[in-house]
Amino acid sequence: MKTLQFPLTRITLFFIAGILFAFYLKPNLNPIFLCLGLVFLCFVVSYFLSGTKSKSQFSFVLLSYLLSFTVGITTLQVHNDYYDSQNYIHAVTHPDDSYFLAVTLREKLKATPFNDRYIAEVNAIDGKKASGKLLVNIRKDSLEKKRFIGSRFLLYEKVHKHKSPFNPNQFDYGKYLENKSILAQVYINTKNLKERKEVDESIWFYSAKIRDRIIENLEKSNFNKTELSVVIALILGQQQDISPEIMMDYQFAGAVHILSVSGLHVGYIMLFLNFLLSGMPKTQKGNLLKLLIIIFSLWSFAVIAGLSPSIVRSVTMFSFVAIGIHSLRKTNNFHTLIVSMLLILLFEPSFLFDVGFQLSYMALFFILWFQPILSRLWKPKNKVNKYFWDILTVSFAAQIGTLPLSLYYFHQFPGLFFITNLVILPALGIIMALGLVVMIWALFGLVPLVLVKPLEFSIWCLNGVINWIASFEQFVFKNIPFNIYMELSLYGLIITSIFLFEKRNYKRTVLVLGSVFLFQFSVLGTQYYNQNQQEWLVFHSKKSSLFVKREGTKINVYASDSLLEHLAAHKAFQSYLTANFSDTIEKNPISNLFYFKGNKILVVDSLALYSKNIKPDVLILTASPQLNLERLLNYHKPNMVVADGSNYRSYVERWKRTCEKQKIPFHATGEKGFYSIK
C-alpha cells in the first residue's frame, strides 16, 4: 500500500510498538529517560550530518524510527498514574485499614442493582494532597438525593485495589480499569458520605448540567422512558438507563455500536452540519469560517456528551477529516487517519488498549481501503440502488475489518449484521438530525411536540426492528473460541486476500497461501496445546460449589443438580469452556473424594462427614460444615485447605485463623479466586 510509504505511517507504527513494549514489559523510568536522551542526541547529530550520502540518510531514518519507539515507551510510562508520586494509591499500604478521602465526582457510570457508580478524582487522602482516579460505589438508598457531577465529598472507607478475576479466563475488569488510570475502588453507605458545600465548576460540571437540563425537559414532555433512554445514548452517549433487554437485542442484531457515540454518529453530525452550511460562499474565507463552525460544533457536542474517550477520539478524528476536506487542496484520507491516531495516542496512549479505539480505527481503515474496491464490483445507475449498495459495501468492509477483534473480545458474531445495517443506517441519519434539533430546543426549555413525537415514534420503530432481527437467535453465533494468535493470523489472511482481490498475481497468491497456512497453524497449534493440558479446578461460585476436571478438551463438571441444570447460564464456566476450546462435557454430582495426578482431594460438605482413614493432600470445605477444623487438621495434616464460595464468610475467617495457627496454607476463593491443581 502507498500509505506505508508515508513517513508518518512508519513513525506511528514504531510509536505504537513502543507503547506495546512498555505495556507488556513495564521497564523502569530512569533507564527509559536515559535511553531517550541518548537516542535524541544521536538523532540530532545524525540530522546535521545527513546529506546526500546514502549511509548518512539511512542512519538518520533508522534513528527516527528508534526515537519514535523510545518516545512511545516514555509516553505510556509518563501517563501511567502509578508513577505519579502524589497518586493516592501510594498511601494505601494496608488493605484492611480505612482512609479519609476527599473526592470530586467526575463521571456517572451504569449502576448495578445495589450501587450507584461514579468515577471520582481524589483531592486528598488522610489530610494530605493527592491525585488520581477512583471508582466510587455508593449503596443505593430510596431516600437519597440526586448527586451531581462536580460535587465534592468526604468519606472514610477501605480502599480496595483491583484483584485478578475470581475464575479462569474471565474478563479482567481490574485490568480494564487500570488501563483507564483507575487504580482502586471504594464501597460506601450514604451515611458515611458527607457532602461539602463547594462544587468543582469544571468543564465536566457544566457538561453534566447541560445534559441534565436536556434530559429533564424531555422527561417533562412525557417522552416515553424506554425510547428516551435510547435517544440519550444515541445523541448524548449516556447508556446508564438502557435496560438490559434492549441492550441484548442490539447486541444480537449486530447494532450495539449505534448505542455508543462513535465515529458513525460524529460522521452523521458532520454531514448534517455540511448540509446546513452548504449555502456559505466557497471562497477561502468562506471555507475557513465553515471549517471553524464545524470544528467548534463538533467539540461543543463532545463537551455536552461528557468528553468520554470514544467521543474525544471520534471528534478528534473527524476534526482532521474536516480540515482535510476544507483545506482547498487534495488530501489523503489515510494520512488524515494516521495523523489523528498519532495525536490521540500522544495525549492518551492508554487508548491503544481500549476496545472501542481499536474497533473504530479498524472499521474506518477498512472502509477507506476495502469499500472502494467493493463498490467497483457493481455501479448501479439508479440512485436508490446506488445508495443501498454503498450502505452494504460500507457495512461489509467495516464488519470484515472488525471481525477478528470482535471474535477475540466478544466471542460472538451476529450473522444478520448486513440486514441490520441496511435497515438502520438510512434511518439513523434522519434520527440523528431530528434528535439534534430536539436536543437544542430542549436545552432552551422548549420541547415542541411536533418534533418530539416523530422522534419518539422513530425510536419505537427502531427498537421494534432491532427486536425482530434479534429474535432470530439461530443466526447469532456465540461462544466462538478465538485467541490472540488466531486474531493476528486472521488479520493477515484478510489483508493478503484483499491484496489478491484487488490485483491478481503470483506474488500475492503466495502471500494468501502463506496466510492460510499461518491461520491453520494457529488453530491446529491451539488445539494441540489444549489437548495436552490437564487441570483440576475449584471455581468461585457464590452460594454453590463447582469443580472441574479437564483432560484436553474433555470436561468433567461436578456440581449440585440445580447448578448442573442451569450450567449454560453460568457465565464463568462458559467463558472457561470457550477459552479452552472444550467441546465434550460430562456432568456429575459432587462426591467426597477425588483423585488427580497422585493427589487425594477430600471434600467436606454441610454434613461434616469424612473418613478417618483418608490422608488427603487437599481438603475442600463447602456448604459451611460445622466441624472442629483444628482436630481434623491435627489428624489428617493436608498440604492445602480450600474454602469455596458456598461457605459463610464468618466460617471462612475462622478457618483461615485456624490454618494460620497450624501453619497450613489456606485458600479462600472469595479472597484469592479459583484454586487449581495442574
mmCIF file of C-alpha atoms in Angstrom, residues 30 63 80 208 217 237 257 267 413 467 472 501 535 656:
data_model
loop_
_atom_site.group_PDB
_atom_site.id
_atom_site.type_symbol
_atom_site.label_atom_id
_atom_site.label_comp_id
_atom_site.label_asym_id
_atom_site.label_seq_id
_atom_site.Cartn_x
_atom_site.Cartn_y
_atom_site.Cartn_z
ATOM 1 C CA ASN A 30 15.155 6.116 34.840
ATOM 2 C CA LEU A 63 17.327 6.804 14.308
ATOM 3 C CA ASN A 80 0.809 5.928 33.918
ATOM 4 C CA ALA A 208 -23.341 17.312 33.101
ATOM 5 C CA ASN A 217 -37.011 18.960 29.817
ATOM 6 C CA GLY A 237 -23.584 8.981 24.667
ATOM 7 C CA HIS A 257 -22.301 0.148 18.096
ATOM 8 C CA GLY A 267 -19.798 11.482 10.890
ATOM 9 C CA PHE A 413 -20.779 -12.896 15.595
ATOM 10 C CA ASN A 467 -36.032 -6.727 18.462
ATOM 11 C CA PHE A 472 -33.574 -14.923 15.069
ATOM 12 C CA PHE A 501 -8.763 -9.433 -4.758
ATOM 13 C CA GLU A 535 -6.069 -29.489 35.454
ATOM 14 C CA LYS A 656 -8.268 -19.047 57.979
#
